[in-house]
Coordinates of C-alpha atoms and ligand atoms in Angstrom, one line a residue:
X28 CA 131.1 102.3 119.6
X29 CA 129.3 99.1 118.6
X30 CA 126.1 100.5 116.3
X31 CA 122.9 99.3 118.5
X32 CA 121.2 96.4 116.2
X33 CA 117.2 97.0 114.9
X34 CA 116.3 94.7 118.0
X35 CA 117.6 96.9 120.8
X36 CA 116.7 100.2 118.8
X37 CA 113.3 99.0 118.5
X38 CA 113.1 97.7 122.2
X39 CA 114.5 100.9 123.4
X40 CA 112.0 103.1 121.7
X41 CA 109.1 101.5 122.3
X42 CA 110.1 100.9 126.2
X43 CA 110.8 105.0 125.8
X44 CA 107.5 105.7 124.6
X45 CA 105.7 103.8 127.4
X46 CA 107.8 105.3 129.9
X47 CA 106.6 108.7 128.3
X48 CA 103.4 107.2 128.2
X49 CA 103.1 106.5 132.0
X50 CA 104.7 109.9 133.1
X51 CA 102.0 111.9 131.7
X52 CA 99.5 109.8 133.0
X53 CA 101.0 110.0 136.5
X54 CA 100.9 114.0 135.6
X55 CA 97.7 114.4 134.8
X56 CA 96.7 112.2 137.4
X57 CA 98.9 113.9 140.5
X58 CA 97.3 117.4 138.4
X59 CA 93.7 116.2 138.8
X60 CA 92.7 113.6 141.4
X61 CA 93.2 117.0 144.0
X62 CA 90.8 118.6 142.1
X63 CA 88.3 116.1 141.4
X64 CA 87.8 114.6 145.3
X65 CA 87.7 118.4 146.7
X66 CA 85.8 119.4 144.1
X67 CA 83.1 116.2 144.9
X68 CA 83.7 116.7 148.5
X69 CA 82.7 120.4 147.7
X70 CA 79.6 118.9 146.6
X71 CA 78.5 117.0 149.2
X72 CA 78.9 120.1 152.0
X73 CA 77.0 122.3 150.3
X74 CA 73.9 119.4 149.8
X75 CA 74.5 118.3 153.3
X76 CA 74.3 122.8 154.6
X77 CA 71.1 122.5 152.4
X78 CA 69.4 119.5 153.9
X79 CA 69.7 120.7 157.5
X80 CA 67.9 123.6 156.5
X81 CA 65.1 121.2 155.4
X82 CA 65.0 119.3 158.6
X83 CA 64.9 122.9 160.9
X84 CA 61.3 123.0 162.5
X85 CA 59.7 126.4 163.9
X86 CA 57.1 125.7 166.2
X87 CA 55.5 127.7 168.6
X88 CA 58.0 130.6 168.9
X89 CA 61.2 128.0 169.1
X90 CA 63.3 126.2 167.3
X91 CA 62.9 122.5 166.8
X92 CA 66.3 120.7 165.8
X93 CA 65.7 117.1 167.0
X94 CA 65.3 115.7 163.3
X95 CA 69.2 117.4 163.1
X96 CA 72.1 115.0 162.6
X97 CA 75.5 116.6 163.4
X98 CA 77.3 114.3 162.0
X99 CA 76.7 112.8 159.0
X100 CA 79.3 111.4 156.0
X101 CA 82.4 112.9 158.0
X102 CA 80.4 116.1 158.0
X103 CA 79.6 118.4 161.2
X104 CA 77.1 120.8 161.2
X105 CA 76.5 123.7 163.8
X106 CA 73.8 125.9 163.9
X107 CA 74.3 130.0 165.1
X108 CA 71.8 132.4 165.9
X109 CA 72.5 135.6 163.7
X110 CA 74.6 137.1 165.9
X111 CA 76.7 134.4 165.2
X112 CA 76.8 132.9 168.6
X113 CA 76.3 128.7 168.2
X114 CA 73.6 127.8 169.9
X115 CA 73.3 124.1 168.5
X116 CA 75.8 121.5 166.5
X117 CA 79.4 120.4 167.4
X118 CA 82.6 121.1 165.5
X119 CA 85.3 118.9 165.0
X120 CA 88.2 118.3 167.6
X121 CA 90.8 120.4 166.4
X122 CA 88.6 123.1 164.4
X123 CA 88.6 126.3 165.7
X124 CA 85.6 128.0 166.8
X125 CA 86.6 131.4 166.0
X126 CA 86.8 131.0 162.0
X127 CA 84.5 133.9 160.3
X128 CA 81.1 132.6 159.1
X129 CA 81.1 134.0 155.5
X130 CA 77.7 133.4 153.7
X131 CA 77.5 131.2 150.8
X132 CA 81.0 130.4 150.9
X133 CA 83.6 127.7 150.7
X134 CA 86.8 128.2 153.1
X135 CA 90.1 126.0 152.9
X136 CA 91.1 126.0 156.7
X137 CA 94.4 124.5 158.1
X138 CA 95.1 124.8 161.8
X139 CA 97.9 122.3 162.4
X140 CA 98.3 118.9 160.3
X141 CA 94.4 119.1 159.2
X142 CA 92.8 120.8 156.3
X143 CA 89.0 121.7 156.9
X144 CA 86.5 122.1 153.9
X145 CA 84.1 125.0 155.5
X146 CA 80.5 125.9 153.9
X147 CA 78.5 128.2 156.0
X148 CA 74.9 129.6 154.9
X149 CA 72.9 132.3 156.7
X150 CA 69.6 131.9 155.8
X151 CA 66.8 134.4 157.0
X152 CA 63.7 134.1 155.1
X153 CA 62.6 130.5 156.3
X154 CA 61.5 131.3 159.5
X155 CA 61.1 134.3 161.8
X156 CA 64.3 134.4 163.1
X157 CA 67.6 134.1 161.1
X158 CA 70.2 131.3 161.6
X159 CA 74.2 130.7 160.4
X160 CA 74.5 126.8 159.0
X161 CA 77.8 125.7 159.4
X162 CA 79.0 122.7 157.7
X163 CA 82.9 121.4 158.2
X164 CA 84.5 118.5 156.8
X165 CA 88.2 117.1 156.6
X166 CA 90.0 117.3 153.4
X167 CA 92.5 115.0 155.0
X168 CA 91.0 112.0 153.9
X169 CA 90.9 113.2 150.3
X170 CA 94.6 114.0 150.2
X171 CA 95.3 110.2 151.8
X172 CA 93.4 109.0 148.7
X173 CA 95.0 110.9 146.7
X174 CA 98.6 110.4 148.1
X175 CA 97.7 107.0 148.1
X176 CA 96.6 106.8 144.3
X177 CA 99.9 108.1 143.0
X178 CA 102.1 106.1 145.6
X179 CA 100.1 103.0 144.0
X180 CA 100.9 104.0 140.2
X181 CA 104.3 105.5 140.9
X182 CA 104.8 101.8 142.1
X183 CA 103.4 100.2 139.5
X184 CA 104.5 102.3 137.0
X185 CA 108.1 100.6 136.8
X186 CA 106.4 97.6 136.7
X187 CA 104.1 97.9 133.7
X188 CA 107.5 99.5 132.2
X189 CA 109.4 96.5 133.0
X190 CA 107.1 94.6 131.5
X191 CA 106.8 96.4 128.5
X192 CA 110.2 96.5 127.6
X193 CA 110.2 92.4 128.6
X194 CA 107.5 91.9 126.0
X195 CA 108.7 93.9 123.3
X196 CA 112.1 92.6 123.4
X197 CA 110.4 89.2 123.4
X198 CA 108.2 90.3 120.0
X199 CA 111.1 91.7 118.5
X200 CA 113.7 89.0 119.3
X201 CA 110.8 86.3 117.4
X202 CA 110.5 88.5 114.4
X203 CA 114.1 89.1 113.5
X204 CA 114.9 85.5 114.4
X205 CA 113.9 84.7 110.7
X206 CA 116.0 87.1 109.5
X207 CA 119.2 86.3 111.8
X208 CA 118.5 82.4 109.6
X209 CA 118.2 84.3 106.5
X210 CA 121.6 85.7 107.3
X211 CA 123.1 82.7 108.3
X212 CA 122.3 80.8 105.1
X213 CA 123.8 84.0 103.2
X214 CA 126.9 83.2 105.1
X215 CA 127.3 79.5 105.5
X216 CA 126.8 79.8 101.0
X217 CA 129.4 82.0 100.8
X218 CA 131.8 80.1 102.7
X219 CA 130.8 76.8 101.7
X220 CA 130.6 78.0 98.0
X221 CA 127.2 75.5 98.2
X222 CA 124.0 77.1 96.4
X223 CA 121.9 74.2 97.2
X224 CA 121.3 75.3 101.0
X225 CA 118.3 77.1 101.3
X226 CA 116.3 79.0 104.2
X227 CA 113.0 77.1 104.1
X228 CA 111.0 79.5 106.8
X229 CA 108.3 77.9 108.2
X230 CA 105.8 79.2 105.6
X231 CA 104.0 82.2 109.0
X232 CA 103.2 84.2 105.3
X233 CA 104.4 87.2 106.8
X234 CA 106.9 89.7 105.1
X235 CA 109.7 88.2 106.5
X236 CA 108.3 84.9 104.7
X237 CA 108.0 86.7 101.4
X238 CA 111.3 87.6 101.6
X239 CA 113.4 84.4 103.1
X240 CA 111.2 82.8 99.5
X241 CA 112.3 85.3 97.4
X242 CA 116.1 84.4 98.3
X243 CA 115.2 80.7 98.1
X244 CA 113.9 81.3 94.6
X245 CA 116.8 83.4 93.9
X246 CA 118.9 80.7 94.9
X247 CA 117.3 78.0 93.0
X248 CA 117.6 80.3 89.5
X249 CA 121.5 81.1 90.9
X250 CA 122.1 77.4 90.8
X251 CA 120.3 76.9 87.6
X252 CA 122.6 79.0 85.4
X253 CA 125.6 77.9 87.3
X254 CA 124.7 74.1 86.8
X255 CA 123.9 75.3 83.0
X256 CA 127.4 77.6 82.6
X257 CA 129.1 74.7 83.9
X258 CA 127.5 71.8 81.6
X259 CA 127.6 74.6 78.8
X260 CA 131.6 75.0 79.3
X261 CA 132.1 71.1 79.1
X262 CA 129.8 71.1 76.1
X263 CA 131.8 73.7 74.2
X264 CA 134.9 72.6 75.5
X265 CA 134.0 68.8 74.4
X266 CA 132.8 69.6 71.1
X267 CA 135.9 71.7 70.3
X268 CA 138.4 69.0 71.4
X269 CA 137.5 67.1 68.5
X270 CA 138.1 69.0 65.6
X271 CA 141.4 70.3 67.1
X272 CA 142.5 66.7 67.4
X273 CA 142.2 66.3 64.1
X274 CA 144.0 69.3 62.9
X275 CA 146.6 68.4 65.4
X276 CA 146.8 65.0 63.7
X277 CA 146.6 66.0 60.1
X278 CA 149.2 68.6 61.0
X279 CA 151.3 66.2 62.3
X280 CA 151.0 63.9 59.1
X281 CA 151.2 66.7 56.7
X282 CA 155.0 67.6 58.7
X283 CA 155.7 63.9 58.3
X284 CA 154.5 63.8 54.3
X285 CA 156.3 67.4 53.6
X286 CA 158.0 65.6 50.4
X287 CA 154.7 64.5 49.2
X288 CA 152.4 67.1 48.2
X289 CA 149.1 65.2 47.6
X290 CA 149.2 64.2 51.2
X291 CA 150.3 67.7 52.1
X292 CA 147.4 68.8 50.3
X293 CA 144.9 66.2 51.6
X294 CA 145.9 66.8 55.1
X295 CA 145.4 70.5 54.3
X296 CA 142.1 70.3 53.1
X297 CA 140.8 68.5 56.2
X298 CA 143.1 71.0 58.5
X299 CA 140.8 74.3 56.5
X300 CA 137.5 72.0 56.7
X301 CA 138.2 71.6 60.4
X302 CA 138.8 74.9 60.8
X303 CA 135.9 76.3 59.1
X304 CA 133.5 74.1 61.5
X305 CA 135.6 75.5 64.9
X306 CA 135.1 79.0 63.3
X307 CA 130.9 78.1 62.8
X308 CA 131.0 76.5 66.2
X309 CA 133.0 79.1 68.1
X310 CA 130.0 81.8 66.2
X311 CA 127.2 79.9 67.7
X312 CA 128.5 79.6 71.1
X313 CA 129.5 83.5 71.2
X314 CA 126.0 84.2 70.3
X315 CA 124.6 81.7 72.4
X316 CA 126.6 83.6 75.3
X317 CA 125.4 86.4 74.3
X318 CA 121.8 85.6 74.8
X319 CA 122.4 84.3 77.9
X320 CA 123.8 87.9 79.4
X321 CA 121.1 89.4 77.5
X322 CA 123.5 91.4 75.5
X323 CA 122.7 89.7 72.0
X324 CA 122.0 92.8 69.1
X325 CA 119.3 92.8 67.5
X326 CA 119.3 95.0 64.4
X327 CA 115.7 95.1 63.1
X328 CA 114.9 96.5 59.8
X329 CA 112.1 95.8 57.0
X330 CA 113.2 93.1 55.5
X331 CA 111.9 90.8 52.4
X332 CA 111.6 87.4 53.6
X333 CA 110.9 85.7 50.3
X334 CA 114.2 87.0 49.1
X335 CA 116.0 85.8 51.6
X336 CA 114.5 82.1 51.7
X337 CA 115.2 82.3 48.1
X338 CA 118.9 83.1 48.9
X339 CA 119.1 80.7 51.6
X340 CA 117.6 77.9 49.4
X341 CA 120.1 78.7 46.5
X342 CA 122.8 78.6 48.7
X343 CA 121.8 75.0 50.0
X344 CA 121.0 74.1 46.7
X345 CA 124.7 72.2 45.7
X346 CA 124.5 70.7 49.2
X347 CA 121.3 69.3 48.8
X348 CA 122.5 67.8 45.0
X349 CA 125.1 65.9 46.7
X350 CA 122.5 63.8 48.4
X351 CA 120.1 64.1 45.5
X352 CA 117.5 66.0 47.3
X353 CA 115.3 67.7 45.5
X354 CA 113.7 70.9 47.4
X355 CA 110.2 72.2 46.4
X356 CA 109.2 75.5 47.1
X357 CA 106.1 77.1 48.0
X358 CA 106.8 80.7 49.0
X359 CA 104.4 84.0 48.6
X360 CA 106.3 86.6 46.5
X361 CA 107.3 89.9 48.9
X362 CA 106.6 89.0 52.2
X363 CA 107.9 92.0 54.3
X364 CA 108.6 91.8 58.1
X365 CA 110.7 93.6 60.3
X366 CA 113.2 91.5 61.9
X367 CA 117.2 91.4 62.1
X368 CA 118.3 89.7 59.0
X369 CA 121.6 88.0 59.6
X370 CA 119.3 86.1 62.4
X371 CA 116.2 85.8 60.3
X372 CA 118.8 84.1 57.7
X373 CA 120.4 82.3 60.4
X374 CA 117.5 80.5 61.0
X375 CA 116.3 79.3 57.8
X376 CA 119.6 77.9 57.1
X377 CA 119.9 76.0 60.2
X378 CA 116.8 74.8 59.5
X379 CA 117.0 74.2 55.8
X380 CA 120.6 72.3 56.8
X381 CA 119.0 69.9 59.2
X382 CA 116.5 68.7 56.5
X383 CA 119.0 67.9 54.3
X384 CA 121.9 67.1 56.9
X385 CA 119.2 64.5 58.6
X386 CA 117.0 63.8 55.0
X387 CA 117.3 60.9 52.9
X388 CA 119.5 59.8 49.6
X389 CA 117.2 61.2 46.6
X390 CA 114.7 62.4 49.1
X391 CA 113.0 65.8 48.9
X392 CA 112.5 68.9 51.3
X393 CA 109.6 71.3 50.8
X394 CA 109.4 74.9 51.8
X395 CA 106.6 76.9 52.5
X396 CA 105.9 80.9 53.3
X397 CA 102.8 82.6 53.5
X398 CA 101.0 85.2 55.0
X399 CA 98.4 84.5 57.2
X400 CA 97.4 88.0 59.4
X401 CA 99.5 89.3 61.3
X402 CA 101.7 86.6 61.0
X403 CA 104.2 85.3 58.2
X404 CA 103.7 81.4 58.6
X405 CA 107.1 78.9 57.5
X406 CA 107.5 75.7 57.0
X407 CA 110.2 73.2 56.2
X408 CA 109.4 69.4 56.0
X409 CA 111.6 66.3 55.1
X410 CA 111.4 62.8 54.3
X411 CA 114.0 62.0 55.7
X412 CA 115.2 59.4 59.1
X413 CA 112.8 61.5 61.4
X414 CA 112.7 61.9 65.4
X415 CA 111.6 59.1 67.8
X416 CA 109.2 61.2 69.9
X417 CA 110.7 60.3 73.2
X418 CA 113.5 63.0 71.9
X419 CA 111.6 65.5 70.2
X420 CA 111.0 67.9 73.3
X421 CA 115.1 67.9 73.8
X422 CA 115.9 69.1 70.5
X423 CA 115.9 72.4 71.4
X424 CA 118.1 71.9 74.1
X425 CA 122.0 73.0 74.1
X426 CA 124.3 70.7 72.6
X427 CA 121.5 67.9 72.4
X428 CA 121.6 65.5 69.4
X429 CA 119.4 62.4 68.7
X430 CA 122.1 60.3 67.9
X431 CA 125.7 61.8 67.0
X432 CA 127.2 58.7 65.3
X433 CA 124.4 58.6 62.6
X434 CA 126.5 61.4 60.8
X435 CA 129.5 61.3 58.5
X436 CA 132.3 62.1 60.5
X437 CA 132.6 65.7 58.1
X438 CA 129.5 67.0 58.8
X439 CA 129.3 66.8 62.4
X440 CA 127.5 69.4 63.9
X441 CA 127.1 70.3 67.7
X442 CA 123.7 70.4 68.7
X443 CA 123.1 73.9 68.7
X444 CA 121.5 75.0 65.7
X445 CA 117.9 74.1 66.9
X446 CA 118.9 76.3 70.3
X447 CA 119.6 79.0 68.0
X448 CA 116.7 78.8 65.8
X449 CA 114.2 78.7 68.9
X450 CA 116.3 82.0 70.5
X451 CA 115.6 83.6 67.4
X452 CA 111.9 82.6 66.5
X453 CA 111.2 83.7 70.6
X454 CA 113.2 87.0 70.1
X455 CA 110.8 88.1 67.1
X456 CA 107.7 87.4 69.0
X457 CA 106.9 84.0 66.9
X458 CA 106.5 80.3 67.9
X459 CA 108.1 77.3 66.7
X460 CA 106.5 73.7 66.4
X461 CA 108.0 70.4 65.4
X462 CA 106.5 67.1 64.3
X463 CA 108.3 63.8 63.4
X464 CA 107.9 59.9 62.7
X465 CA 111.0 58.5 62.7
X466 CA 111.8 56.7 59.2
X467 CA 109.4 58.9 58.0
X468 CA 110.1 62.4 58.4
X469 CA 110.2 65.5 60.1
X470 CA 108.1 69.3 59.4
X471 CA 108.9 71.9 62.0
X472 CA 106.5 75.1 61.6
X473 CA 107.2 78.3 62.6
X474 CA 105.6 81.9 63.0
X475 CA 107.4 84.9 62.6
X476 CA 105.5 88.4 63.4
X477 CA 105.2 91.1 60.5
X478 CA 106.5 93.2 63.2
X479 CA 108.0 91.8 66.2
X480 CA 106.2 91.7 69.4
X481 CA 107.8 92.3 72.9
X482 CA 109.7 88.7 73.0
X483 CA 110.6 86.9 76.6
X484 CA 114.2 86.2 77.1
X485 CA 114.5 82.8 76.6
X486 CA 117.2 80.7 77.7
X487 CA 117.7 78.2 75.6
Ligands
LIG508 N1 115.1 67.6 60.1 C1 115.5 66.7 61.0 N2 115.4 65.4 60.9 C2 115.8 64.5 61.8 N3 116.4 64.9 62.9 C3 116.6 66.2 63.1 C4 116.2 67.2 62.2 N4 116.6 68.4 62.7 C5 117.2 68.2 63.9 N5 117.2 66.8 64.1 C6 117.8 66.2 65.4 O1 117.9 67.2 66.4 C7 119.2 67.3 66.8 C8 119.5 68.7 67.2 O2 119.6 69.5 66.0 P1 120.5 70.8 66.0 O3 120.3 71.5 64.7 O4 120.3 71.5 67.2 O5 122.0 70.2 66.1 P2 122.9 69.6 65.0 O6 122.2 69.7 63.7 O7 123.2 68.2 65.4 O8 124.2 70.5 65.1 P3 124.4 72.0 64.6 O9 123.1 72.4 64.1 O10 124.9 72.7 65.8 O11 125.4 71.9 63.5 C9 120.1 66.8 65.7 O12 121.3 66.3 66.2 C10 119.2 65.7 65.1 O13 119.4 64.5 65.8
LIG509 MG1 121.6 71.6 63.0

């Protein structure tokens, strides 16, 4: 069997409830209206008894009972003598005459279809002689109203059901309608594979609302990282074309020169320095994947940061002599933080590389480190061919480079050290900062934590 959707659940219990609702209403109601009109009509006998004895006169050895109405509101009154013989009054057609008088009393008497209400009262103290009050009235006109009552609501009672269940099912069928559209967009993505459609609810601000933004906000991150996987595949795939085309063609030219081993060499040379920049590139894309599925490991440990700029710089050092570049240094002895070394390493190289990868022929790079609070403050400053500002925010991006044919061909990077070194600086809690005249040169600044504070996952 089909399962029954929210809608019709909803509709059916609600409908159910009413329906329950009205029963118990036309139960109390069937229960009590009886009650209530014989117990009123009760009322009014026994005032009615009482007010005839007002309006009885004794005057000069007789009764006087011309101020008597006998029948008044539907009620008849007759008057007996206390012998119980009725000497004044009328009953009503159809009552019989030989009903008991019982004082004080109130007697339910059927004879045939009709249903009398009877109140008699002997009363013996008011004047010389005694007298029975009889007061009768028909209960038939209370049952009709009472009949009458619940043949109105056991009419009207489908109705208002009816009606409910309409209007619920209405109510229902306009709140879900947002979520049938939510479901269709879910749908027509997955088989249209196209994450730019999006629900776009009329903005009611309701739950519903809440939730058809969430998706579209989902959606619009879901199409972010797939526009960025996909440009980041082309990058990495682009950038790795070109040093396999050259180890294809040195290769091929080293096969061809087999009998001359200077070539051979030469060609080899390039094929290992080619090699060597796939296996630096094909690092920082792994690890820039890796921060993208959060799954980058951090290994953080105390760590001397003066000793590892040193190292850095020494490293550099020959690289820097081939361009004449002299680097200055102005770094506080021991500064300890607590970071993952291979990164916190990572980062001044990239750095220290650009400066001298992008610095000037007999130019000069200077290095500063000091403490400052909390905080271990870094700089790195060149004088070297700078960064027009129109291209300074997109330096951090992935792959992005100023101008890829101002490099010699050997020393071609890809554009993502910069991501790197921001992924890093963000992942220990500190900030990174970069100014730059172009011709003139360029001082990036950077903060790094003495011990790292809860960093946002960046994507870089
Ligand atoms: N010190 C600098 N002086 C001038 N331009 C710079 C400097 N540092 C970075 N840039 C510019 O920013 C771009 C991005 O730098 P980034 O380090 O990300 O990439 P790359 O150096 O080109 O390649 P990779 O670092 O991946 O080997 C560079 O291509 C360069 O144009
Ligand atoms: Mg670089």
């Amino acid at each position: 069997m089909k399962p029954l959707s929210i809608k019709t659940k909803i509709t059916v219990w609600y409908t159910g409830l009413i329906v329950l609702i009205l029963c118990i209403i036309l139960g109390i109601l069937a229960f009590s209206t009886d009650r209530v009109l014989v117990f009123e009509l009760q009322r009014e006998l026994e005032d009615e008894v009482y007010d005839i004895v007002e309006d009885i006169q004794y005057v000069d050895g007789t009764f006087d009972f011309q101020k008597l109405k006998y029948f008044d509101d539907g009620i008849s009154i007759s008057i007996y003598n206390k012998e119980q013989i009725q000497i004044k009054g009328l009953l009503p057609s159809g009552f019989s005459s030989s009903v008991p008088l019982y004082n004080n009393q109130i007697q339910t008497i059927q004879s045939g279809e009709v249903h009398w209400l009877v109140y008699d009262l002997y009363v013996s103290t008011n004047w010389p002689e005694a007298l029975w009050i009889r007061g009768v009235v028909s209960l038939n006109a209370s049952y009709e109203t009472r009949t009458y009552i619940l043949l109105v609501c056991v009419i009207l009672f489908p109705f208002l059901a009816l009606l409910a269940a309409f209007g619920g099912w209405l109510i229902t069928q306009k709140a879900f309608q947002p979520v049938s559209l939510i479901r269709k967009t879910a749908a027509d993505i997955e088989s249209s594979g196209d994450l730019s459609k999006r629900i776009q609810l009329s903005g009611s601000k309701d739950e519903i609302d809440d939730l058809a933004q969430t998706f579209d906000h989902m959606l619009d991150q879901l199409e972010l990282s797939f526009q960025k996987e996909r440009q980041f595949t082309s990058d990495a795939s682009h950038e790795l074309r070109t040093p396999l085309s050259v180890i294809l063609a040195h290769t091929e030219y080293g096969l061809i020169q087999r009998d001359n081993p200077v070539e051979t060499v030469d060609a080899l040379q390039v094929i290992q320095q080619q090699t060597k920049k796939m296996m630096a590139l094909v690092s920082s894309l792994l690890l820039l994947a890796r921060t993208d599925h959060q799954s980058a490991q951090l290994d953080f440990e105390t760590v001397n940061l003066s000793e590892i700029a040193n190292m850095v710089i020494d490293e550099l050092t020959l690289t820097a002599q081939s361009k004449n570049i002299t680097i200055h240094t102005a770094i506080e002895d021991n500064l300890i933080i607590v970071a993952d070394q291979t990164s916190i390493m990572r980062l001044l190289l990239n750095l220290l590389q650009n400066a001298i990868r992008y610095g000037r022929q007999n130019g000069w790079i200077k290095v500063e480190l000091h403490q400052l609070k909390e905080d271990v403050l870094g700089s790195i400053e060149d004088n070297g061919i700078g960064i027009a500002s129109d291209n300074l925010p997109q330096i951090w991006n992935r792959f992005y480079q100023v101008d890829p044919s101002r490099k010699s061909v050997e020393d071609t990077g890809a554009g993502l050290g910069l991501s790197i070194v921001k992924w890093i600086i963000e992942s220990h809690g500190g900030q990174i900062s970069v100014e730059s005249l172009p011709g003139q040169g360029t001082l990036f600044r950077f903060s790094l934590p003495n011990r790292p504070r809860h960093h946002t996952d960046s994507n870089m």
